[in-house]
Coordinates of C-alpha atoms in Angstrom, one line a residue:
M1 CA 15.9 15.0 -54.6
L2 CA 18.6 12.4 -54.5
V3 CA 21.1 12.9 -51.8
P4 CA 24.5 11.2 -52.1
F5 CA 25.8 10.1 -48.7
A6 CA 28.8 12.5 -48.9
H7 CA 26.3 15.4 -48.9
C8 CA 23.8 14.1 -46.3
D9 CA 24.7 16.7 -43.6
K10 CA 24.1 19.6 -45.9
V11 CA 20.8 18.1 -47.1
K12 CA 19.6 17.4 -43.5
A13 CA 19.8 21.1 -42.8
M14 CA 17.6 21.7 -45.9
T15 CA 15.1 18.9 -45.0
E16 CA 11.5 19.9 -45.7
T17 CA 8.4 19.2 -43.5
A18 CA 8.3 16.0 -41.5
S19 CA 5.1 14.9 -43.4
R20 CA 7.2 14.4 -46.6
L21 CA 7.9 10.7 -47.4
R22 CA 11.3 9.7 -46.2
M23 CA 12.9 7.1 -48.4
L24 CA 16.2 5.3 -48.0
I25 CA 17.7 4.0 -51.2
V26 CA 20.3 1.2 -51.2
E27 CA 21.8 1.2 -54.6
D28 CA 25.3 1.2 -56.2
S29 CA 24.2 2.9 -59.3
E30 CA 23.2 6.6 -59.0
D31 CA 21.7 6.5 -62.5
D32 CA 19.3 3.7 -61.5
A33 CA 18.4 5.6 -58.3
L34 CA 17.6 8.7 -60.4
L35 CA 15.4 6.7 -62.8
L36 CA 13.5 5.3 -59.8
L37 CA 13.0 8.9 -58.4
R38 CA 11.9 10.1 -61.8
E39 CA 9.2 7.4 -61.9
L40 CA 8.0 8.4 -58.5
R41 CA 7.7 12.1 -59.4
K42 CA 5.7 11.2 -62.5
G43 CA 3.3 9.5 -60.1
G44 CA 3.0 12.5 -57.8
I45 CA 5.5 11.4 -55.1
D46 CA 8.5 13.7 -54.4
P47 CA 10.3 12.1 -51.4
Y48 CA 13.1 13.2 -49.3
S49 CA 15.7 10.5 -50.0
E50 CA 19.1 9.4 -49.2
L51 CA 21.3 7.1 -51.2
V52 CA 23.7 4.6 -49.6
D53 CA 25.9 2.1 -51.3
S54 CA 27.7 0.2 -48.6
E55 CA 26.9 -1.7 -45.4
E56 CA 28.7 0.9 -43.3
R57 CA 26.7 3.8 -44.7
L58 CA 23.4 1.8 -44.4
C59 CA 24.0 1.2 -40.7
L60 CA 24.7 4.9 -40.1
A61 CA 21.6 6.0 -42.0
L62 CA 19.4 3.5 -40.0
R63 CA 20.9 4.6 -36.7
E64 CA 20.7 8.4 -37.3
N65 CA 17.3 8.8 -39.1
K66 CA 13.8 7.5 -39.2
W67 CA 12.6 6.3 -42.6
D68 CA 9.2 5.5 -44.0
I69 CA 10.4 3.0 -46.6
L70 CA 13.6 1.4 -47.9
I71 CA 14.2 0.6 -51.6
T72 CA 17.1 -1.7 -52.3
D73 CA 18.8 -3.3 -55.2
H74 CA 19.5 -7.0 -54.9
N75 CA 23.0 -7.4 -56.2
M76 CA 25.7 -5.0 -55.2
P77 CA 29.5 -5.6 -54.9
G78 CA 29.9 -7.5 -51.7
F79 CA 26.5 -6.5 -50.5
S80 CA 23.1 -8.1 -51.2
S81 CA 19.5 -7.5 -50.3
F82 CA 19.7 -10.3 -47.8
R83 CA 22.3 -8.4 -45.8
V84 CA 20.1 -5.3 -46.1
L85 CA 17.2 -7.2 -44.6
E86 CA 19.3 -8.4 -41.7
L87 CA 20.4 -4.9 -40.9
V88 CA 16.9 -3.6 -41.1
R89 CA 15.7 -6.2 -38.6
E90 CA 18.5 -5.1 -36.3
Y91 CA 18.0 -1.4 -36.4
S92 CA 14.4 -0.8 -37.5
A93 CA 12.2 -3.9 -37.5
D94 CA 9.1 -2.2 -38.7
L95 CA 10.6 -0.4 -41.7
P96 CA 9.1 -1.8 -44.9
V97 CA 11.6 -3.0 -47.6
I98 CA 10.9 -3.3 -51.3
I99 CA 13.5 -4.9 -53.6
V100 CA 13.9 -3.3 -57.0
S101 CA 16.3 -5.2 -59.2
G102 CA 17.0 -6.1 -62.7
T103 CA 18.6 -9.5 -62.1
I104 CA 16.6 -11.2 -59.4
G105 CA 15.1 -14.5 -60.2
E106 CA 11.8 -16.0 -59.0
G107 CA 13.4 -18.3 -56.4
V108 CA 15.6 -15.6 -55.0
A109 CA 12.6 -13.3 -54.8
V110 CA 10.6 -15.9 -52.8
T111 CA 13.6 -16.3 -50.4
A112 CA 13.8 -12.6 -50.0
M113 CA 10.1 -12.3 -49.2
K114 CA 10.5 -15.0 -46.5
S115 CA 13.5 -13.1 -45.1
G116 CA 11.4 -10.0 -44.5
A117 CA 11.0 -8.1 -47.8
Q118 CA 7.5 -6.8 -48.4
D119 CA 7.7 -6.9 -52.2
Y120 CA 10.0 -7.2 -55.2
I121 CA 9.8 -5.2 -58.5
M122 CA 11.8 -5.6 -61.7
K123 CA 13.7 -2.4 -62.8
D124 CA 12.3 -2.7 -66.4
N125 CA 8.7 -2.7 -65.1
L126 CA 8.2 0.0 -62.4
S127 CA 4.4 0.3 -62.9
R128 CA 3.8 -1.4 -59.6
L129 CA 6.3 0.7 -57.6
I130 CA 4.0 3.6 -56.5
P131 CA 1.1 1.3 -55.4
A132 CA 3.5 -0.9 -53.6
I133 CA 5.1 2.1 -51.8
N134 CA 1.7 3.5 -50.8
R135 CA 0.6 0.1 -49.5
E136 CA 3.7 -0.7 -47.6
V137 CA 4.1 2.8 -46.0
R138 CA 0.5 2.5 -44.8
E139 CA 1.0 -1.0 -43.4
G140 CA 4.4 0.0 -42.0
S141 CA 2.7 2.7 -40.0
I142 CA 0.2 0.2 -38.7
R143 CA 2.9 -2.1 -37.6
R144 CA 4.8 0.7 -35.9
A145 CA 1.7 1.8 -34.0
K146 CA 1.0 -1.8 -33.0
R147 CA 4.5 -2.3 -31.8
V148 CA 4.4 1.0 -29.8
A149 CA 1.2 0.0 -28.2
E150 CA 2.6 -3.4 -27.3
T151 CA 5.7 -1.9 -26.0
T152 CA 3.7 0.6 -23.9
L153 CA 1.5 -2.1 -22.5
E154 CA 4.5 -4.2 -21.6
Y155 CA 6.2 -1.3 -20.0
M156 CA 3.1 -0.4 -18.0
A157 CA 2.9 -4.0 -16.8
Y158 CA 6.2 -3.7 -15.0
H159 CA 6.3 0.0 -14.0
D160 CA 4.3 2.3 -11.7
S161 CA 2.2 4.8 -13.8
L162 CA 2.7 7.7 -11.3
T163 CA 6.5 7.6 -10.6
D164 CA 7.7 5.6 -13.6
L165 CA 9.6 3.3 -11.2
V166 CA 9.5 -0.5 -11.3
N167 CA 6.3 -1.7 -9.8
R168 CA 5.8 -4.3 -7.1
R169 CA 5.3 -7.2 -9.5
E170 CA 8.6 -6.6 -11.3
F171 CA 10.4 -5.8 -8.0
E172 CA 9.3 -9.2 -6.6
R173 CA 10.6 -10.9 -9.7
R174 CA 14.0 -9.2 -9.4
L175 CA 14.1 -9.9 -5.7
M176 CA 13.5 -13.6 -6.4
R177 CA 16.3 -13.6 -8.9
A178 CA 18.6 -12.0 -6.3
L179 CA 17.6 -14.7 -3.8
E180 CA 18.5 -17.4 -6.4
D181 CA 21.9 -15.8 -6.8
T182 CA 22.4 -16.0 -3.1
H183 CA 21.4 -19.6 -3.1
N184 CA 24.0 -20.2 -5.8
G185 CA 26.6 -18.3 -3.9
D186 CA 26.8 -15.6 -6.6
G187 CA 26.9 -12.5 -4.3
D188 CA 25.4 -10.6 -1.5
H189 CA 22.3 -8.5 -1.8
V190 CA 20.3 -6.3 0.6
L191 CA 16.6 -5.3 0.6
L192 CA 15.5 -1.9 1.9
Y193 CA 11.8 -1.2 2.6
L194 CA 11.0 2.5 2.8
D195 CA 7.9 4.3 4.2
L196 CA 7.3 8.0 3.9
D197 CA 6.4 9.1 7.4
Q198 CA 4.5 12.3 6.8
F199 CA 2.7 11.3 3.6
K200 CA -0.8 10.9 5.1
I201 CA -0.6 14.3 6.7
I202 CA 0.3 16.0 3.5
N203 CA -2.2 13.9 1.4
D204 CA -5.1 14.6 3.8
T205 CA -4.2 18.3 4.3
C206 CA -3.4 19.3 0.8
G207 CA -5.2 16.7 -1.3
H208 CA -4.3 13.8 -3.5
I209 CA -2.8 15.9 -6.2
A210 CA -0.2 17.2 -3.7
G211 CA 0.4 13.7 -2.5
D212 CA 1.1 12.5 -6.1
H213 CA 3.5 15.4 -6.6
L214 CA 5.3 14.5 -3.4
L215 CA 5.6 10.9 -4.4
K216 CA 7.1 11.8 -7.8
Q217 CA 9.6 14.1 -6.2
I218 CA 10.6 11.6 -3.6
A219 CA 11.0 9.0 -6.3
A220 CA 13.4 11.3 -8.2
L221 CA 15.3 12.1 -5.0
L222 CA 15.8 8.4 -4.1
S223 CA 16.8 7.6 -7.7
E224 CA 19.7 10.0 -7.4
Q225 CA 21.1 8.2 -4.3
I226 CA 21.5 4.7 -5.6
R227 CA 23.7 3.0 -8.3
S228 CA 22.4 2.4 -11.8
D229 CA 22.4 -1.4 -11.3
D230 CA 20.3 -1.2 -8.1
T231 CA 16.5 -1.4 -8.4
L232 CA 14.2 1.2 -6.9
A233 CA 10.5 0.4 -7.0
R234 CA 7.2 1.9 -5.7
L235 CA 5.5 -1.0 -3.8
G236 CA 2.2 0.8 -3.2
G237 CA 0.9 4.0 -1.5
D238 CA 3.9 5.8 0.1
E239 CA 6.1 2.6 0.3
F240 CA 9.2 2.1 -1.8
G241 CA 11.6 -0.8 -2.1
I242 CA 15.3 -0.8 -3.0
L243 CA 17.3 -3.9 -4.1
L244 CA 21.0 -3.2 -3.5
H245 CA 23.0 -5.6 -5.7
G246 CA 26.3 -7.0 -4.7
C247 CA 26.8 -5.3 -1.3
D248 CA 27.1 -6.2 2.4
G249 CA 25.1 -5.0 5.4
Y250 CA 27.7 -2.3 6.2
Y251 CA 27.4 -0.6 2.8
A252 CA 23.6 -1.0 2.7
R253 CA 23.2 0.7 6.1
R254 CA 25.3 3.6 4.9
V255 CA 23.1 3.9 1.8
A256 CA 19.9 3.7 3.9
E257 CA 21.2 6.3 6.4
K258 CA 22.1 8.6 3.5
L259 CA 18.6 8.2 2.1
C260 CA 17.2 9.2 5.6
Q261 CA 19.4 12.3 5.6
E262 CA 18.5 13.4 2.1
A263 CA 14.8 13.0 2.9
S264 CA 15.0 14.9 6.1
E265 CA 16.8 17.8 4.4
F266 CA 14.2 17.8 1.5
R267 CA 11.4 20.4 1.7
F268 CA 8.2 19.7 -0.2
V269 CA 6.5 23.0 -1.2
W270 CA 2.8 23.1 -2.0
Q271 CA 1.0 26.4 -2.6
N272 CA 3.9 28.2 -1.1
K273 CA 3.8 26.1 2.1
P274 CA 6.8 24.0 2.9
F275 CA 6.5 20.6 4.5
S276 CA 9.2 18.4 6.1
V277 CA 9.3 14.7 5.4
S278 CA 11.3 11.7 6.7
L279 CA 11.8 8.1 5.9
S280 CA 11.6 5.0 8.1
I281 CA 13.6 2.2 6.5
G282 CA 13.6 -1.6 7.2
M283 CA 16.6 -3.5 6.1
V284 CA 16.9 -7.3 5.4
L285 CA 20.1 -9.1 4.4
I286 CA 19.1 -11.6 1.6
E287 CA 20.5 -14.9 2.9
K288 CA 20.1 -18.5 2.0
H289 CA 17.6 -19.4 4.6
Y290 CA 14.9 -17.4 2.8
D291 CA 12.7 -19.3 0.4
N292 CA 10.7 -16.6 -1.4
A293 CA 10.3 -12.9 -2.1
S294 CA 7.2 -12.6 0.1
E295 CA 9.0 -13.7 3.2
L296 CA 11.8 -11.1 2.5
L297 CA 9.3 -8.3 2.0
S298 CA 7.3 -9.3 5.1
H299 CA 10.4 -9.1 7.3
A300 CA 11.5 -5.9 5.7
D301 CA 8.0 -4.5 6.4
L302 CA 8.3 -5.6 10.0
A303 CA 11.7 -3.9 10.3
C304 CA 10.3 -0.7 8.7
Y305 CA 7.5 -0.5 11.3
A306 CA 10.0 -1.2 14.0
A307 CA 11.9 1.9 12.7
K308 CA 8.7 3.9 12.9
D309 CA 8.0 2.6 16.5
R310 CA 11.5 3.7 17.5
G311 CA 11.1 7.3 16.5
R312 CA 10.9 7.4 12.7
N313 CA 13.6 8.8 10.4
N314 CA 15.9 5.8 11.1
V315 CA 17.1 2.5 9.8
Q316 CA 16.2 -0.8 11.4
L317 CA 17.8 -4.2 10.5
Y318 CA 15.5 -7.2 10.7
Q319 CA 16.5 -9.6 13.4
S320 CA 14.5 -12.6 14.2
N321 CA 15.3 -12.5 17.9
D322 CA 14.0 -8.9 18.3
A323 CA 11.0 -9.0 20.7
D324 CA 9.3 -6.0 19.1
M325 CA 9.5 -7.6 15.7
Q326 CA 8.2 -10.9 17.0
Q327 CA 5.3 -9.1 18.6
R328 CA 4.5 -7.2 15.4
Q329 CA 4.8 -10.3 13.3
N330 CA 2.2 -12.0 15.6
D331 CA 0.0 -8.9 15.4
M332 CA 0.2 -8.8 11.6
H333 CA -0.9 -12.5 11.6
W334 CA -3.8 -11.6 13.8
T335 CA -4.9 -8.7 11.5
S336 CA -5.9 -11.1 8.7
R337 CA -7.7 -13.3 11.1
I338 CA -9.6 -10.3 12.5
Q339 CA -10.6 -9.1 9.0
Q340 CA -11.8 -12.6 8.1
A341 CA -13.8 -12.8 11.3
L342 CA -15.5 -9.4 10.6
Q343 CA -16.5 -10.6 7.1
S344 CA -17.7 -14.0 8.3
D345 CA -19.5 -12.8 11.5
S346 CA -17.2 -15.0 13.7
F347 CA -17.3 -12.6 16.6
C348 CA -19.7 -13.4 19.4
L349 CA -20.7 -12.1 22.8
W350 CA -20.3 -13.5 26.3
K351 CA -21.4 -11.8 29.5
Q352 CA -20.2 -11.4 33.1
D353 CA -22.8 -10.4 35.6
M354 CA -22.4 -7.9 38.5
V355 CA -24.1 -7.9 41.9
A356 CA -25.3 -5.0 44.0
L357 CA -23.5 -4.7 47.3
Q358 CA -25.8 -2.3 49.1
P359 CA -29.4 -3.1 50.1
N360 CA -30.9 0.1 48.8
D361 CA -29.9 -0.5 45.2
T362 CA -32.8 -0.3 42.8
D363 CA -31.1 -0.3 39.5
G364 CA -31.8 -3.9 38.7
Y365 CA -29.8 -6.5 36.7
R366 CA -26.3 -5.5 35.6
T367 CA -24.0 -7.3 33.2
E368 CA -21.1 -6.5 30.9
F369 CA -20.9 -7.8 27.4
L370 CA -17.5 -9.4 26.5
V371 CA -16.3 -10.0 22.9
R372 CA -15.0 -13.4 21.8
L373 CA -13.7 -14.8 18.5
K374 CA -15.0 -18.1 17.3
E375 CA -12.7 -20.2 15.0
G376 CA -14.3 -23.6 14.6
D377 CA -14.7 -25.1 18.0
D378 CA -12.2 -22.7 19.6
V379 CA -13.4 -19.6 21.5
I380 CA -10.6 -17.0 21.6
P381 CA -10.5 -14.5 24.4
P382 CA -10.0 -10.8 23.6
G383 CA -6.5 -10.6 25.1
A384 CA -5.2 -12.7 22.2
F385 CA -6.4 -10.3 19.4
I386 CA -7.2 -6.9 20.9
P387 CA -3.6 -5.7 21.0
A388 CA -3.2 -6.4 17.3
A389 CA -6.5 -4.8 16.6
E390 CA -5.4 -1.7 18.5
R391 CA -2.1 -1.6 16.7
F392 CA -3.5 -1.9 13.2
S393 CA -6.5 0.4 13.7
L394 CA -9.2 -2.3 13.7
M395 CA -10.8 -1.6 17.0
T396 CA -13.5 0.7 15.7
K397 CA -14.7 -2.1 13.4
I398 CA -14.8 -4.5 16.3
D399 CA -16.6 -2.0 18.5
R400 CA -19.2 -1.6 15.8
K401 CA -19.7 -5.3 15.6
V402 CA -20.0 -5.6 19.4
I403 CA -22.6 -2.8 19.5
E404 CA -24.6 -4.5 16.7
L405 CA -24.5 -7.9 18.5
A406 CA -25.4 -6.4 21.9
F407 CA -28.3 -4.3 20.6
R408 CA -29.7 -7.3 18.7
Y409 CA -29.6 -9.3 21.9
L410 CA -31.3 -6.6 23.9
D411 CA -34.0 -6.4 21.3
Q412 CA -34.6 -10.1 20.9
T413 CA -34.7 -10.7 24.7
G414 CA -36.7 -7.5 25.4
L415 CA -34.2 -6.5 28.1
G416 CA -33.4 -3.3 26.2
R417 CA -37.0 -2.1 26.8
E418 CA -37.3 -2.9 30.5
E419 CA -37.7 -0.2 33.2
T420 CA -34.5 -1.3 35.0
G421 CA -31.2 -2.9 34.2
T422 CA -27.8 -1.8 32.9
F423 CA -25.8 -3.4 30.1
F424 CA -22.2 -2.4 29.8
I425 CA -20.5 -2.3 26.4
N426 CA -16.7 -1.5 26.1
L427 CA -15.6 1.2 23.6
S428 CA -12.0 1.7 22.6
G429 CA -10.4 5.1 22.6
S430 CA -10.1 5.2 18.9
S431 CA -13.9 4.8 18.5
F432 CA -14.5 8.1 20.3
N433 CA -12.5 9.7 17.5
E434 CA -14.9 8.4 14.9
P435 CA -17.4 11.2 14.1
E436 CA -20.0 8.9 12.7
L437 CA -20.1 6.4 15.6
F438 CA -22.7 8.2 17.6
L439 CA -25.0 8.4 14.6
Y440 CA -24.5 4.7 14.1
I441 CA -25.4 4.0 17.8
C442 CA -28.5 6.1 17.6
E443 CA -29.8 4.6 14.4
L444 CA -29.1 1.0 15.7
A445 CA -30.9 1.8 19.0
D446 CA -33.9 3.1 17.0
T447 CA -33.9 0.1 14.7
H448 CA -34.0 -2.3 17.7
R449 CA -36.4 -0.1 19.8
L450 CA -34.1 0.2 22.8
K451 CA -34.2 2.5 25.7
P452 CA -30.8 4.3 25.7
E453 CA -30.9 4.3 29.6
R454 CA -30.4 0.5 29.5
V455 CA -27.0 0.9 27.8
C456 CA -23.8 2.0 29.6
F457 CA -20.6 2.4 27.4
E458 CA -17.3 1.8 29.1
I459 CA -14.0 3.6 28.3
T460 CA -10.7 3.0 30.1
E461 CA -9.3 5.9 32.2
T462 CA -6.1 6.0 30.1
S463 CA -8.0 6.3 26.8
A464 CA -10.3 8.9 28.2
I465 CA -7.5 11.1 29.4
A466 CA -5.5 10.6 26.2
N467 CA -8.4 12.1 24.2
L468 CA -10.0 14.2 26.9
N469 CA -11.7 16.9 24.7
V470 CA -13.0 14.3 22.2
T471 CA -14.2 12.0 25.0
Q472 CA -16.0 14.9 26.7
Q473 CA -17.8 15.9 23.6
F474 CA -18.8 12.3 22.8
I475 CA -20.1 11.6 26.3
N476 CA -22.0 14.9 26.6
T477 CA -23.7 14.3 23.2
A478 CA -24.6 10.7 24.0
K479 CA -25.9 11.4 27.5
K480 CA -28.4 13.9 26.1
R481 CA -29.8 11.0 24.2
G482 CA -30.0 9.0 27.5
F483 CA -27.0 6.6 27.3
K484 CA -24.9 6.1 30.4
F485 CA -21.1 5.9 30.7
A486 CA -18.6 4.1 32.9
L487 CA -14.9 4.9 33.5
D488 CA -13.1 1.6 33.5
D489 CA -9.8 0.7 35.3
F490 CA -10.2 3.7 37.4
G491 CA -7.3 4.5 39.7
A492 CA -4.6 2.8 37.5
G493 CA -3.0 6.1 36.6
M494 CA -3.6 7.8 39.9
S495 CA -4.1 11.0 37.9
S496 CA -7.8 10.1 37.8
F497 CA -9.1 12.4 40.5
S498 CA -8.0 15.6 38.8
Y499 CA -9.7 14.6 35.5
L500 CA -12.9 13.2 37.1
K501 CA -14.7 16.6 37.1
A502 CA -14.2 16.9 33.3
L503 CA -15.8 13.5 32.6
P504 CA -19.6 13.3 33.2
V505 CA -19.8 9.5 33.7
D506 CA -22.3 7.5 35.7
Y507 CA -20.1 4.7 37.0
L508 CA -16.5 4.3 38.2
K509 CA -15.1 0.8 37.8
V510 CA -12.2 0.5 40.3
D511 CA -9.2 -1.1 38.7
G512 CA -9.1 -4.8 39.7
G513 CA -5.4 -4.7 40.4
F514 CA -6.2 -2.9 43.7
V515 CA -9.3 -4.9 44.5
R516 CA -7.6 -8.3 44.3
N517 CA -5.1 -7.7 47.1
L518 CA -7.0 -5.2 49.3
L519 CA -7.2 -7.7 52.2
T520 CA -3.4 -8.1 52.4
D521 CA -2.1 -4.8 51.1
P522 CA -3.1 -1.6 53.1
I523 CA -2.1 0.6 50.2
D524 CA -4.4 -1.2 47.8
L525 CA -7.2 -1.0 50.4
G526 CA -6.6 2.8 50.8
I527 CA -6.7 3.3 47.0
V528 CA -10.0 1.4 46.7
D529 CA -11.5 3.3 49.6
A530 CA -10.3 6.6 48.1
C531 CA -11.8 5.8 44.7
N532 CA -15.1 4.9 46.2
R533 CA -15.3 8.1 48.3
I534 CA -14.3 10.3 45.4
G535 CA -16.9 8.5 43.1
H536 CA -19.7 9.0 45.6
A537 CA -18.7 12.6 46.2
A538 CA -19.1 13.1 42.4
G539 CA -22.5 11.4 42.6
L540 CA -21.4 8.2 40.8
K541 CA -21.9 4.6 41.5
T542 CA -18.8 2.5 42.1
V543 CA -18.0 -1.0 40.8
A544 CA -15.2 -3.2 42.1
E545 CA -13.6 -5.4 39.5
F546 CA -11.7 -8.7 40.0
V547 CA -13.7 -9.8 43.1
E548 CA -12.5 -13.3 43.5
N549 CA -13.9 -14.5 46.9
E550 CA -16.5 -13.9 49.5
E551 CA -14.0 -12.2 51.9
V552 CA -13.1 -9.5 49.4
K553 CA -16.8 -9.0 48.7
K554 CA -17.6 -8.5 52.4
R555 CA -14.9 -5.9 52.8
L556 CA -16.2 -4.1 49.8
V557 CA -19.7 -4.0 51.4
E558 CA -18.1 -2.4 54.5
L559 CA -16.3 0.2 52.4
G560 CA -19.6 1.1 50.8
L561 CA -19.0 0.2 47.1
D562 CA -22.1 -0.2 45.1
C563 CA -21.4 -3.2 42.9
A564 CA -19.0 -6.1 42.5
Q565 CA -17.8 -8.0 39.4
G566 CA -15.4 -10.9 39.1
Y567 CA -14.9 -14.7 39.2
G568 CA -16.1 -14.7 42.8
I569 CA -19.4 -13.2 41.7
S570 CA -20.0 -14.7 38.2
K571 CA -17.7 -16.1 35.6
P572 CA -18.0 -15.1 32.0
C573 CA -20.4 -17.2 30.0
P574 CA -22.0 -17.2 26.5
L575 CA -25.2 -15.3 26.0
D576 CA -28.3 -17.4 26.2

């Protein structure tokens, strides 16, 4: 049916199924349009059609409807097929166009084809019309599908598939553009770095599906709180970034604090269980001294973690003179070096020997393994990298490496199969929380054919008390296998005595801070004496740390301590 433009609303209401060919006809002669439709019906095509005869009506038809094909005359009053082609490229680039005209010449037809027409047909010879329509509708569908696929791929390249937000790659590009604006003096911008505080708990407790739902809901919540010209992105995991365009630090802080408030009032419900969440936000003013987006994001990340360290659910502005941020920046630098060292086997062991102080000692040779990091010709002591490893949860990996190196040494030297001797290996508190560590230790001991009685694991008093139940379980299980345990830095907390009964250890290593000054400080002397007496009352052997001279050693002998360790006894040295 031919639909004059004046009646299009009525016809739209009567439109048949969507599978019917939808044809837009651009023609100033309704008779010619009817002849064209009659030819189509004779060939078995009965399209839904609309007739337009002006540029204005053509624009409206292209905007309001989707068409399968457009048939146009070439010459109309003040309106030619070239203008039709221009408008099609503007509104519907994949729509195939066939020119059907009685006056078009060969040269004009060639020009029209170069301008985007798919075919041209003379009105006095319509035999090619139906094959041309079938061909171009089919190829037009292919072009549309290809364009949709390309558009989808391009969209996916710049957006997060879960939340539909801008992804990290695109966010960094926009961040760099904002930095260029700042360098050119074209406005102030602020970067916010957001971390969802409770995400891991919910993700681990309820599963990844729940975690994904939470992230999508938080993304929607954050989107509602920022302006349309600001940029919200998911940077990875539970981390988001916001680029606030054209604003100062005062406004940015108000926005960040509002985001914290909205998140804290939000309740995530999963399987009828409500969960509270909160945000930690790091804020960076985008200023001229920054050179790239990576530096901005790094400082925003530091500020975000500072917000976490200071209680979570708050906003922290990055300040280069902040001691905590400087320390965290140093720690983050160390994490990459530690990871590299673990991959390249750059950790090595040193040892520091102990001596027996009492003549009736029969336990033989004692030494403590000490971890070092080798970088070229440099040997780096643990004090440089252990704080970073503890802060970024890398100590368990380092502990495993130390155990591996120590057991290999005890195997190669045969010391691990002797009838006497004790070799001390430090374990961090976090390692006691790893369920698989004990199995790893046992398998490695079996592999190297070691006697467990030759190995004594050390844990600091503060770590043991902080995870008392876990520590008890680990020690009890390992002692059944034959391993020994020492409580290191004993006495430092002075809550030690009340916990000692709960920890079935074999050695007490008295904190060196008391040992060092026991000749001049009566309080330190009293503490060392008390630790020794309590240790012996519990049936344990006592070791004094930080023994730096012969006079201190003699006093320790008089007090009755069993062993001594320190620079006055033996300095740390590489393993043979």
